[in-house]
């Protein structure tokens, strides 16, 4: 039998701190996976469900976007093709716990708003549509037809379609995403903010400018056959655990790994692969050959030093270091870049990075010795003010030695959510190209707006000043995922309408607009039966592989609708039955949607046929496939990127937000961050022991964390997060870390990355103050 949800909420005073872990996964990971699955699903449902995870006849993991092995690469999937956190993600969705009308009758919105994200998520699956009318303090049941009528009436009553924003989470399938963006554009707006705006938008901006396409250039086989893998600002042991198996293959084939991170992360130190005997009873595999414990915000300074060292080495031995033939034939701007790169200010570099020159030169030697180099990164690079410049410098580093469009080499932005890349491919973007919009108009005989819409940060600003009055969210947890929590929640409560399509209760439901609706939807694990029979959906992974996902479990409630059905029925209410798009056909048979995708989305010809292949198909990528670079110059572009170190006053720290090992994005699975030795609490701030002493605090002391942000006018804004417990941890000196979403209140809405507008959640200037009790 599954375990009942917790009655009591988190007791932050129950914090226990032990030694950080020395190896990732292993037998402990297996046992935790099974225990969490049994608690949520029971033993029988666990046995039926986990074997289907990431299998060709089963469903794609609703967690991260790490790719599956491909038969074309000579690989085959294991019987257990999932990780600990993938098992937790499935258990959360396939749980037997349920939330119905009786739950909402017992709990007012005010009561629920006082609960933690963990408690809310643990209550179970939503089972029927709910509405909160103006002036009500409890959600009430509402029928589907009545719910669609309310939403359509409120949207139609807006002065302009541009007063509404339509958010999307990465869990949305390709079919639902394509239908959703079509609905939004037919309604008359391009306001399509999505979770990409807050994570890899910086990657897309940098890669589009430099190589002409915003996605990674490597396959899983490329990563596993690299001579050298640089892992920058990423913690795969927690955020993409299956990546550890690929890194293990790199080591077994003689490759080397460099980890660059402000914190030592267990998953990059040693991996105990539970698929192998040595990973269960042995010591496992040591992964990182070099750990560069960089100061927060120092990545660009490190990368410019590395590119400078390569250019200097070629100056000393012309033709023996750089790939001159590649540079001449395929790149633009090398001379200007090289002139800047040659001049390394070592004092400034060491100050910005916290690394010594000898270690940086060691890493440069590893780059020189490598014939095949892959650079992987995640939020540790993308959520900085100079994030785009930093990722452009990653590209510079690879272009110097011809590491784009070469087997075993390339750029690898590791996407977080399982279909966040697919949603963008399907048109979930506020600035889709003209060619895509014209293709939509030709395909459906409609007129869509061509003016750019609002991203996530712009949407929040629009809510604040009254330009956005309605939010419809397809999945996700908008309130907890966005920065500046107090301002975000105030903005949401100021909306006339908020609508959330969800599987489980989350923070966004308890900060409602004047009228608020919760629309429960099928999970990826569940059967999707429509008029034409059982349906499947498709997703795109982090390496551009598009494949099918088939839910196998009985739906959590007979009242659930699929995302496609919700979009299609809302479109018919909002746009009218005479609308030229045959929305009812979309709901009846998802093949109809896929046929439209084939004619609209570049690279998706014969979509229905190709996604039915056992491993699906790989989206085209001109730089990878033919060393063709669809940039403005027609070549790969070198760029000049000048580091601008973050100035931090005495008595201040630079704080990054991060995940616990027991969460995925804003979903909190549990209270065990065992790789860092932190148990039973989440309101902690990790600080170097020497910094704790220098600041006059003690390990375990209760403090308030106060962020300081200097506006463009020169004013300093402060934001406060109360009751955090100091935990001594071996972070880089001058740096600190805290879990999100608890630390999101410290991230200013105005602090964004240049060019990408991504919130700067990885470099927040803070001070600590003793917490005033009472």
XYZ file of C-alpha atoms in Angstrom:
774
model
C 0.000 0.000 0.000
C 1.122 3.537 -0.723
C 1.887 5.816 2.187
C -0.554 8.566 3.147
C 0.521 12.180 2.524
C 2.083 14.012 5.458
C -0.314 15.789 7.808
C 2.356 18.037 9.285
C 4.461 20.486 7.310
C 8.230 20.850 7.287
C 9.842 21.552 10.660
C 12.915 23.576 9.730
C 14.275 23.168 13.257
C 14.634 19.433 12.562
C 17.688 20.109 10.370
C 20.404 17.476 10.549
C 23.809 18.025 8.940
C 26.268 15.242 8.248
C 29.222 14.580 5.982
C 28.672 15.156 2.234
C 28.502 12.016 0.115
C 31.619 10.574 -1.503
C 29.958 8.850 -4.474
C 26.732 9.231 -6.433
C 24.057 6.554 -6.977
C 25.123 3.040 -5.933
C 22.979 0.712 -3.854
C 21.696 3.645 -1.793
C 20.264 5.248 -4.918
C 18.467 2.013 -5.830
C 16.970 1.645 -2.364
C 15.831 5.271 -2.230
C 14.212 4.902 -5.678
C 12.265 1.863 -4.576
C 11.267 3.290 -1.207
C 9.962 6.541 -2.682
C 8.114 4.615 -5.396
C 6.506 2.287 -2.868
C 5.468 5.226 -0.676
C 3.739 6.984 -3.577
C 2.526 4.092 -5.761
C 2.581 0.908 -3.712
C 4.557 -2.196 -4.663
C 2.325 -3.537 -7.460
C 2.007 -0.195 -9.269
C 5.768 0.359 -8.872
C 6.488 -3.012 -10.478
C 4.182 -2.173 -13.387
C 5.403 1.370 -13.911
C 9.177 1.681 -13.585
C 10.005 -0.956 -16.264
C 8.156 1.227 -18.812
C 10.203 4.341 -18.051
C 12.268 5.539 -21.055
C 11.506 2.378 -23.023
C 10.463 2.388 -26.676
C 7.044 0.953 -25.824
C 6.646 3.045 -22.701
C 6.719 6.682 -21.646
C 9.395 9.345 -21.565
C 10.634 10.433 -18.159
C 8.755 13.551 -16.981
C 11.991 14.720 -15.346
C 15.113 15.767 -17.239
C 15.840 15.805 -20.965
C 18.926 13.569 -21.031
C 18.709 11.367 -24.166
C 18.236 7.627 -24.435
C 20.742 5.273 -26.107
C 20.139 4.897 -29.856
C 20.350 1.678 -31.856
C 21.872 3.687 -34.729
C 24.868 4.373 -32.472
C 25.230 0.692 -31.632
C 23.716 1.163 -28.173
C 20.757 -0.524 -26.549
C 18.535 0.450 -23.663
C 18.884 -1.281 -20.327
C 15.953 -2.918 -18.612
C 16.188 -0.184 -15.971
C 16.799 2.885 -18.167
C 16.193 5.438 -15.440
C 17.869 7.110 -12.484
C 16.895 7.752 -8.875
C 15.364 11.144 -9.615
C 13.561 9.793 -12.665
C 11.947 7.185 -10.427
C 10.965 9.955 -8.003
C 9.459 12.001 -10.850
C 7.340 9.068 -11.985
C 6.308 8.254 -8.425
C 5.142 11.840 -7.926
C 2.963 11.662 -11.039
C 1.775 8.052 -10.711
C 1.013 8.414 -6.998
C -2.193 6.895 -5.677
C -2.845 9.962 -3.493
C -5.786 12.081 -4.662
C -7.108 15.614 -4.161
C -10.817 16.146 -4.672
C -13.483 18.677 -3.778
C -13.462 17.539 -0.146
C -9.815 18.586 0.203
C -10.553 22.108 -1.017
C -13.612 22.281 1.245
C -11.342 21.565 4.237
C -8.575 23.971 3.219
C -9.109 27.616 2.392
C -6.780 29.348 -0.059
C -5.361 31.343 2.849
C -4.587 28.116 4.703
C -2.927 26.560 1.654
C -0.888 29.710 1.058
C 0.800 29.173 4.440
C 1.969 25.676 3.466
C 5.361 24.848 1.975
C 5.866 23.769 -1.618
C 6.786 20.313 -0.332
C 3.537 19.853 1.615
C 1.404 21.067 -1.283
C 3.032 18.693 -3.742
C 2.741 15.701 -1.457
C -1.074 15.835 -1.201
C -1.655 13.954 -4.453
C -3.150 14.187 -7.927
C -5.832 16.706 -8.828
C -8.999 14.932 -9.931
C -11.563 17.493 -11.108
C -11.708 21.100 -12.372
C -11.878 23.712 -9.623
C -12.744 27.412 -9.604
C -12.203 30.256 -7.173
C -14.735 32.991 -7.811
C -14.233 36.621 -6.888
C -14.606 36.990 -3.125
C -14.492 33.247 -2.377
C -11.998 31.781 0.060
C -12.308 28.143 -1.080
C -11.964 26.523 -4.487
C -15.166 24.803 -5.661
C -15.799 22.108 -8.297
C -16.845 23.231 -11.774
C -17.741 21.202 -14.848
C -15.482 21.257 -17.876
C -17.967 23.027 -20.146
C -18.627 25.701 -17.539
C -14.878 26.125 -16.959
C -14.211 26.704 -20.645
C -17.106 29.171 -20.785
C -15.636 31.184 -17.886
C -12.170 31.289 -19.452
C -13.440 32.167 -22.926
C -15.719 34.904 -21.592
C -12.953 36.506 -19.545
C -10.395 36.361 -22.352
C -12.886 37.754 -24.852
C -13.678 40.622 -22.475
C -10.068 41.891 -22.511
C -9.469 45.148 -24.369
C -6.832 43.373 -26.451
C -5.509 39.804 -26.784
C -2.134 41.273 -25.795
C -3.519 41.705 -22.265
C -3.222 37.925 -21.835
C -0.087 35.797 -21.473
C 0.072 32.053 -22.120
C 2.829 30.290 -20.197
C 4.201 26.826 -20.985
C 6.177 24.313 -18.944
C 8.684 21.893 -20.448
C 6.543 18.840 -19.660
C 4.026 19.774 -22.389
C 4.120 17.357 -25.345
C 4.933 18.442 -28.893
C 1.342 17.886 -29.974
C -0.096 19.956 -27.123
C 2.549 22.676 -27.588
C 1.849 23.007 -31.317
C -1.905 23.214 -30.713
C -1.426 25.646 -27.819
C 0.740 28.124 -29.712
C -1.709 27.952 -32.628
C -4.613 28.751 -30.296
C -2.717 31.673 -28.766
C -1.753 33.148 -32.126
C -5.234 32.681 -33.556
C -6.539 34.500 -30.483
C -4.264 37.346 -31.485
C -1.072 37.529 -29.423
C 2.504 36.265 -29.332
C 2.685 36.482 -25.536
C 4.098 32.991 -25.065
C 6.451 33.089 -22.074
C 7.875 29.742 -21.111
C 10.275 28.076 -18.708
C 13.107 28.389 -21.272
C 13.107 32.115 -20.596
C 14.404 31.332 -17.106
C 16.977 28.663 -17.939
C 18.578 28.132 -21.374
C 17.429 31.324 -23.118
C 21.015 32.544 -22.769
C 22.242 29.404 -24.550
C 19.828 29.928 -27.418
C 20.819 33.573 -27.820
C 24.551 32.843 -27.793
C 24.430 29.790 -30.051
C 22.104 31.401 -32.592
C 24.481 34.347 -32.909
C 27.633 32.244 -33.188
C 26.699 29.022 -34.987
C 23.228 29.852 -36.325
C 21.068 27.463 -34.317
C 20.138 27.579 -30.641
C 20.468 23.874 -29.820
C 23.411 21.653 -28.943
C 25.548 20.103 -31.662
C 26.391 16.741 -30.083
C 24.816 13.320 -29.854
C 25.006 10.983 -26.893
C 27.642 9.006 -28.780
C 29.690 12.185 -29.286
C 29.779 12.815 -25.534
C 30.723 9.234 -24.749
C 33.553 9.176 -27.338
C 35.088 12.527 -26.430
C 38.718 12.778 -25.341
C 37.839 15.630 -23.011
C 34.539 16.746 -21.489
C 34.300 20.100 -19.722
C 31.334 20.281 -17.329
C 30.682 23.937 -16.505
C 28.107 25.171 -13.998
C 26.272 21.874 -13.916
C 25.543 19.229 -11.276
C 24.625 16.091 -13.236
C 24.540 13.836 -10.169
C 21.342 15.568 -9.057
C 19.945 17.338 -12.104
C 20.725 14.836 -14.902
C 21.839 11.633 -13.139
C 21.805 9.431 -16.254
C 24.559 11.659 -17.619
C 26.870 10.011 -15.084
C 26.668 6.746 -17.054
C 27.895 8.614 -20.137
C 30.712 10.264 -18.202
C 31.674 6.843 -16.860
C 31.994 5.629 -20.460
C 34.233 8.605 -21.222
C 36.566 7.524 -18.424
C 36.510 3.862 -19.417
C 37.510 4.843 -22.957
C 40.452 6.853 -21.693
C 38.879 10.300 -21.837
C 39.245 13.014 -19.224
C 36.756 15.256 -17.422
C 37.123 18.771 -16.059
C 34.489 19.989 -13.571
C 34.091 23.734 -13.026
C 31.783 24.680 -10.161
C 31.760 26.842 -7.015
C 30.732 23.773 -4.971
C 32.295 20.318 -4.960
C 29.470 18.092 -6.221
C 29.428 14.416 -5.309
C 28.192 13.343 -8.719
C 31.311 14.660 -10.441
C 33.691 13.151 -7.921
C 32.779 9.470 -8.072
C 29.944 7.419 -9.618
C 28.815 4.023 -8.376
C 26.828 2.681 -11.314
C 24.114 0.421 -9.901
C 23.895 -1.390 -13.259
C 27.367 -2.870 -12.596
C 28.568 -5.090 -9.770
C 31.489 -2.710 -9.134
C 28.990 0.086 -8.608
C 27.119 -1.845 -5.938
C 29.888 -3.519 -3.938
C 32.976 -1.713 -5.282
C 34.316 1.826 -5.185
C 32.807 2.926 -8.497
C 34.470 5.215 -11.023
C 36.319 8.424 -10.251
C 35.065 11.040 -12.720
C 36.602 14.522 -12.621
C 40.326 14.574 -13.403
C 40.417 18.265 -12.566
C 38.075 20.180 -10.281
C 38.242 23.944 -10.728
C 36.421 25.464 -7.771
C 35.578 28.724 -9.432
C 34.269 31.843 -7.790
C 30.645 32.634 -8.719
C 30.602 34.739 -11.879
C 34.184 33.863 -12.850
C 33.437 31.530 -15.780
C 33.909 34.143 -18.511
C 37.285 35.151 -17.075
C 38.342 31.479 -17.036
C 37.212 30.888 -20.606
C 38.900 34.014 -21.977
C 42.117 32.905 -20.284
C 41.826 29.449 -21.868
C 41.149 30.822 -25.346
C 44.026 33.251 -24.868
C 46.397 30.430 -23.922
C 45.434 28.482 -27.055
C 46.022 31.510 -29.282
C 49.375 32.158 -27.579
C 50.366 28.532 -28.051
C 49.631 28.780 -31.772
C 51.655 31.982 -32.000
C 54.607 30.020 -30.630
C 54.031 27.029 -32.938
C 52.029 28.277 -35.932
C 49.850 25.636 -37.543
C 50.330 23.080 -34.758
C 47.677 24.182 -32.272
C 44.695 25.789 -33.958
C 42.683 24.259 -36.819
C 43.669 26.911 -39.350
C 41.902 25.196 -42.241
C 38.608 25.111 -40.346
C 39.014 28.711 -39.169
C 39.694 29.953 -42.685
C 36.913 27.987 -44.365
C 34.143 28.142 -41.793
C 34.539 31.128 -39.452
C 34.291 34.897 -39.371
C 35.938 37.444 -37.059
C 38.991 35.444 -36.027
C 41.567 38.220 -36.399
C 39.723 40.656 -34.121
C 39.039 37.917 -31.607
C 42.636 36.658 -31.557
C 44.078 40.131 -31.080
C 41.973 40.560 -27.948
C 42.552 36.994 -26.718
C 46.350 37.211 -26.735
C 46.362 39.663 -23.857
C 45.641 37.872 -20.584
C 45.509 39.922 -17.403
C 46.521 37.211 -14.982
C 45.971 39.247 -11.837
C 42.414 40.092 -12.890
C 41.788 36.496 -14.005
C 42.906 34.989 -10.713
C 40.904 37.548 -8.773
C 37.708 36.921 -10.778
C 37.965 33.129 -10.854
C 39.549 32.363 -7.502
C 41.785 29.913 -9.422
C 45.559 30.051 -9.703
C 47.353 30.404 -12.992
C 48.910 26.938 -12.773
C 45.525 25.203 -12.680
C 44.201 27.236 -15.605
C 47.316 26.369 -17.612
C 46.816 22.684 -16.716
C 43.294 22.786 -18.139
C 44.613 24.529 -21.264
C 47.131 21.703 -21.708
C 44.283 19.189 -21.506
C 42.498 21.119 -24.261
C 45.650 21.054 -26.392
C 46.008 17.301 -25.903
C 42.392 16.589 -26.897
C 41.377 15.799 -30.474
C 37.693 15.624 -29.506
C 36.314 18.060 -26.928
C 32.736 18.487 -25.679
C 31.685 21.364 -23.421
C 28.548 20.797 -21.319
C 26.822 23.442 -19.242
C 23.578 24.277 -17.478
C 22.145 26.973 -15.214
C 25.495 27.733 -13.600
C 26.400 29.488 -16.858
C 23.041 30.694 -18.151
C 21.715 32.639 -15.142
C 24.350 35.381 -14.973
C 24.347 38.937 -16.315
C 27.122 38.009 -18.782
C 25.683 34.576 -19.529
C 25.403 35.113 -23.281
C 28.966 36.405 -23.505
C 30.164 33.421 -21.454
C 28.514 30.898 -23.783
C 29.833 32.764 -26.824
C 33.294 32.252 -25.330
C 32.557 28.524 -25.012
C 31.941 28.568 -28.758
C 35.195 30.503 -29.341
C 37.068 27.826 -27.398
C 35.662 25.066 -29.606
C 35.982 26.929 -32.906
C 39.711 27.460 -32.349
C 40.379 23.756 -32.831
C 37.519 22.896 -35.198
C 35.378 21.196 -32.542
C 32.018 21.913 -34.177
C 30.703 19.462 -36.763
C 33.238 16.839 -35.734
C 32.465 13.424 -34.193
C 33.093 13.380 -30.464
C 33.107 17.156 -30.143
C 30.793 20.130 -29.853
C 28.507 22.232 -27.672
C 26.209 20.530 -25.176
C 23.738 22.774 -23.345
C 22.048 20.269 -21.035
C 18.361 21.156 -20.965
C 16.485 20.698 -17.754
C 12.868 19.739 -18.391
C 12.031 16.744 -20.542
C 10.451 18.552 -23.513
C 11.508 22.151 -23.076
C 13.476 21.961 -26.334
C 10.560 20.352 -28.171
C 8.172 23.075 -27.047
C 10.428 25.706 -28.597
C 10.666 23.681 -31.816
C 6.856 23.573 -31.925
C 6.543 27.366 -31.693
C 6.414 28.148 -27.970
C 8.401 31.356 -28.283
C 7.419 34.998 -28.154
C 9.715 35.775 -31.103
C 9.199 32.994 -33.644
C 10.754 33.638 -37.080
C 8.654 35.173 -39.826
C 9.010 31.975 -41.859
C 7.266 29.970 -39.122
C 4.416 32.457 -38.781
C 3.859 32.562 -42.531
C 3.834 28.756 -42.645
C 1.103 28.722 -39.984
C -0.973 31.161 -42.006
C -0.613 29.119 -45.195
C -1.358 25.825 -43.473
C -4.515 26.900 -41.658
C -5.818 29.854 -43.655
C -5.577 32.157 -40.641
C -3.942 35.479 -39.848
C -1.618 35.563 -36.867
C 0.190 38.509 -35.251
C 3.789 39.105 -36.300
C 4.813 41.553 -33.575
C 7.019 40.046 -30.872
C 5.287 39.096 -27.631
C 6.404 39.068 -24.002
C 8.794 36.643 -22.331
C 8.487 35.641 -18.678
C 10.179 38.693 -17.143
C 8.300 41.046 -19.487
C 5.050 39.273 -18.556
C 5.677 39.895 -14.862
C 6.431 43.540 -15.548
C 3.257 43.704 -17.618
C 1.238 42.323 -14.723
C 2.702 44.963 -12.426
C 1.762 47.888 -14.652
C -1.607 46.531 -15.781
C -0.720 45.582 -19.348
C -1.232 41.865 -18.572
C -4.557 41.033 -16.926
C -4.835 37.292 -17.561
C -2.441 34.348 -17.280
C -3.078 30.884 -18.696
C -0.380 28.376 -17.735
C 0.020 25.031 -19.486
C 1.780 23.099 -16.737
C 4.585 24.317 -14.522
C 4.553 26.317 -11.325
C 4.781 29.924 -12.447
C 4.738 31.468 -8.974
C 7.587 29.306 -7.653
C 9.693 29.196 -10.814
C 9.949 32.944 -11.305
C 12.192 35.424 -9.433
C 11.332 38.105 -6.895
C 8.657 36.042 -5.140
C 6.889 38.849 -3.298
C 6.558 40.923 -6.463
C 5.527 37.879 -8.514
C 2.780 36.868 -6.110
C 1.512 40.433 -5.934
C 1.404 40.484 -9.748
C -0.527 37.206 -9.945
C -3.071 38.323 -7.361
C -3.599 41.493 -9.396
C -4.700 39.561 -12.498
C -8.360 39.365 -13.419
C -7.916 35.707 -14.451
C -5.415 32.965 -13.701
C -5.745 29.477 -15.189
C -3.396 26.574 -14.444
C -3.408 23.257 -16.288
C -1.836 20.926 -13.736
C -1.475 17.385 -12.474
C -0.757 18.288 -8.837
C -1.274 21.110 -6.384
C 1.452 23.748 -6.342
C 2.247 27.261 -5.170
C 0.708 28.941 -8.212
C -2.759 27.690 -7.267
C -2.686 29.488 -3.932
C -1.748 32.941 -5.253
C -4.839 33.307 -7.481
C -6.139 36.078 -9.637
C -9.580 37.608 -9.121
C -11.026 34.522 -10.816
C -8.844 31.412 -10.748
C -9.235 27.965 -12.268
C -7.314 24.712 -11.839
C -7.718 22.346 -14.797
C -6.486 18.810 -14.029
C -4.785 16.987 -16.866
C -3.430 13.562 -17.711
C 0.148 12.805 -16.751
C 2.676 11.377 -19.167
C 2.407 7.976 -17.475
C -1.343 7.680 -18.153
C -3.360 6.230 -21.022
C -4.815 8.840 -23.349
C -7.942 7.420 -24.987
C -9.723 9.584 -27.575
C -12.449 8.944 -30.142
C -10.068 7.337 -32.649
C -8.413 5.127 -30.020
C -5.445 5.320 -27.658
C -3.046 8.135 -28.464
C 0.660 8.680 -28.043
C 2.569 11.948 -27.895
C 6.066 12.991 -28.881
C 8.910 14.806 -27.147
C 12.361 16.111 -28.079
C 15.341 15.485 -25.835
C 18.373 17.626 -25.099
C 20.194 16.295 -28.164
C 17.402 16.922 -30.679
C 16.042 13.366 -30.829
C 12.253 13.331 -31.322
C 10.476 10.169 -30.211
C 7.155 8.781 -29.020
C 5.872 8.500 -25.453
C 2.969 6.205 -24.574
C 1.216 6.371 -21.222
C 0.167 2.980 -19.844
C -1.517 3.616 -16.491
C -5.200 4.153 -15.791
C -5.860 7.895 -15.400
C -5.973 9.233 -11.847
C -9.590 10.280 -12.373
C -12.318 9.845 -14.968
C -12.632 13.642 -14.993
C -9.152 14.321 -16.382
C -8.634 15.669 -19.890
C -5.457 15.528 -21.913
C -3.565 18.734 -22.636
C -4.562 18.433 -26.299
C -8.236 18.050 -25.373
C -8.072 21.074 -23.045
C -6.507 23.237 -25.756
C -8.905 22.035 -28.437
C -12.044 22.561 -26.388
C -10.934 25.974 -25.148
C -10.154 26.989 -28.744
C -13.636 26.050 -29.887
C -15.198 28.128 -27.105
C -12.869 31.087 -27.551
C -12.604 31.201 -31.352
C -16.010 29.807 -32.302
C -17.141 26.687 -34.140
C -16.741 28.404 -37.510
C -13.010 28.902 -37.037
C -10.989 27.490 -39.978
C -8.854 25.235 -37.736
C -10.629 21.910 -37.167
C -9.923 21.747 -33.457
C -12.214 18.785 -32.874
C -10.033 16.734 -35.234
C -6.966 17.600 -33.152
C -8.617 16.079 -30.088
C -10.031 13.075 -31.910
C -6.734 11.904 -33.425
C -3.291 13.314 -32.662
C -2.047 12.101 -36.058
C -3.931 15.106 -37.469
C -1.758 17.462 -35.401
C 1.387 15.626 -36.456
C 0.457 15.958 -40.128
C 0.208 19.732 -39.639
C 3.530 19.752 -37.780
C 5.111 18.011 -40.748
C 4.044 20.837 -43.063
C 4.813 23.749 -40.726
C 7.829 22.961 -38.551
C 11.236 22.861 -40.300
C 12.905 19.462 -40.114
C 9.669 17.588 -39.357
C 8.725 16.239 -42.789
C 7.018 12.814 -42.633
C 6.612 13.380 -38.900
C 3.967 10.725 -38.325
C 6.047 8.060 -40.003
C 9.390 8.994 -38.457
C 8.203 9.212 -34.845
C 6.866 5.669 -35.195
C 10.382 4.362 -35.756
C 11.676 2.638 -32.590
C 14.067 5.473 -31.686
C 12.251 8.276 -33.507
C 14.438 10.673 -35.519
C 17.052 13.372 -35.046
C 16.228 16.970 -35.933
C 18.545 18.546 -38.514
C 21.444 20.622 -37.203
C 23.426 22.245 -40.051
C 26.635 22.974 -38.068
C 26.749 19.372 -36.846
C 25.574 17.742 -40.051
C 27.544 19.643 -42.710
C 29.493 22.445 -41.047
C 26.988 24.869 -42.495
C 26.358 27.859 -40.271
C 23.048 29.699 -40.866
C 24.229 32.940 -39.228
C 24.066 36.464 -40.640
C 27.583 36.029 -42.015
C 26.986 32.500 -43.304
C 29.903 31.371 -41.123
C 30.545 30.503 -37.496
C 31.231 33.764 -35.703
C 34.097 34.426 -33.346
C 33.125 37.105 -30.838
C 35.010 39.386 -28.472
C 33.813 38.990 -24.881
C 35.259 41.093 -22.076
C 34.717 39.895 -18.495
C 33.140 42.389 -16.125
C 33.801 40.997 -12.640
C 31.085 41.359 -10.017
C 32.096 43.842 -7.357
C 31.182 42.667 -3.867
C 31.607 44.961 -0.861
C 33.182 43.834 2.387
C 30.854 41.799 4.526
C 28.874 40.564 1.524
C 28.685 37.221 -0.272
C 27.729 36.130 -3.764
C 24.821 33.702 -3.562
C 23.636 31.164 -6.116
C 20.316 29.341 -5.991
C 20.391 25.587 -6.560
C 18.447 22.364 -6.221
C 18.523 19.814 -3.466
C 19.116 16.229 -4.529
C 15.494 15.637 -3.486
C 13.792 17.977 -5.934
C 13.299 18.596 -9.626
C 12.874 22.221 -10.608
C 10.142 23.467 -8.249
C 8.874 19.965 -7.367
C 10.122 18.947 -3.927
C 10.262 15.156 -3.677
C 11.550 15.019 -0.118
C 13.856 16.564 2.459
C 17.065 14.607 1.906
C 19.957 16.339 0.167
C 22.187 13.425 1.056
C 25.001 14.268 -1.373
C 25.531 17.471 0.659
C 24.756 15.849 4.005
C 21.675 18.015 4.659
C 18.546 16.311 5.988
C 14.992 17.262 7.020
C 15.073 20.994 6.220
C 15.377 23.348 3.254
C 15.843 26.874 4.597
C 19.625 26.651 4.758
C 22.405 28.847 3.407
C 25.688 27.118 2.577
C 28.727 29.237 3.456
C 32.447 28.531 3.596
C 33.583 27.988 7.195
C 36.243 30.692 6.884
C 33.639 33.179 5.662
C 31.341 32.287 8.559
C 34.101 33.101 11.007
C 35.164 36.258 9.163
C 31.591 37.560 9.172
C 31.215 36.906 12.899
C 28.624 34.140 12.673
C 28.541 30.524 13.839
C 27.747 27.321 12.043
C 24.054 26.543 12.657
C 23.122 30.127 13.486
C 19.687 31.365 12.391
C 19.934 34.351 10.040
C 18.020 36.455 7.576
C 19.497 36.672 4.083
C 19.254 40.151 2.552
C 19.996 40.756 -1.113
C 21.362 44.060 -2.381
C 20.812 45.064 -6.001
C 22.007 48.294 -7.534
C 19.509 49.593 -10.090
C 20.415 51.448 -13.274
C 19.632 54.669 -11.388
C 22.270 53.834 -8.806
C 19.798 53.097 -6.018
C 20.219 49.956 -3.903
C 17.149 47.755 -3.490
C 16.984 45.210 -0.681
C 15.007 41.981 -0.429
C 14.833 39.746 2.618
C 14.372 35.999 3.115
C 13.966 35.150 6.793
C 14.932 32.242 9.027
C 17.738 30.517 7.156
C 20.137 28.269 9.029
C 23.858 28.689 8.269
C 25.527 25.434 7.208
C 29.314 25.340 6.948
C 30.099 23.929 3.521
C 33.226 23.908 1.322
C 31.985 26.473 -1.192
C 34.411 28.822 -2.911
C 35.463 31.673 -0.611
C 33.143 34.658 -0.780
C 30.318 32.536 -2.166
C 27.124 31.078 -0.745
C 24.276 28.873 -1.925
C 20.628 28.272 -1.028
C 17.811 26.168 -2.429
C 15.176 27.560 -4.707
C 12.298 28.348 -4.612
C 12.979 29.326 -0.981
C 15.717 31.742 -2.102
C 13.788 33.178 -5.074
C 12.567 36.165 -3.012
C 16.166 37.423 -3.097
C 16.412 37.549 -6.913
C 15.379 40.973 -8.252
C 13.036 41.031 -11.229
C 15.242 43.715 -12.751
C 18.445 41.662 -12.547
C 18.581 39.891 -15.902
C 21.133 38.545 -18.356
C 22.172 40.798 -21.199
C 20.441 39.875 -24.496
C 18.481 36.885 -23.106
C 16.523 38.597 -20.279
C 17.030 35.519 -18.090
C 16.820 36.198 -14.336
C 20.239 36.348 -12.659
C 19.677 33.662 -10.036
C 23.295 32.498 -9.824
C 24.992 35.720 -8.700
C 23.024 37.591 -6.039
C 24.912 39.931 -3.705
C 23.737 39.226 -0.153
C 24.531 39.964 3.450
C 23.598 37.891 6.480
C 21.892 39.346 9.529
C 21.074 37.612 12.812
C 17.446 36.594 12.796
C 15.372 38.608 15.234
C 13.181 36.085 17.057
C 9.521 36.852 17.583
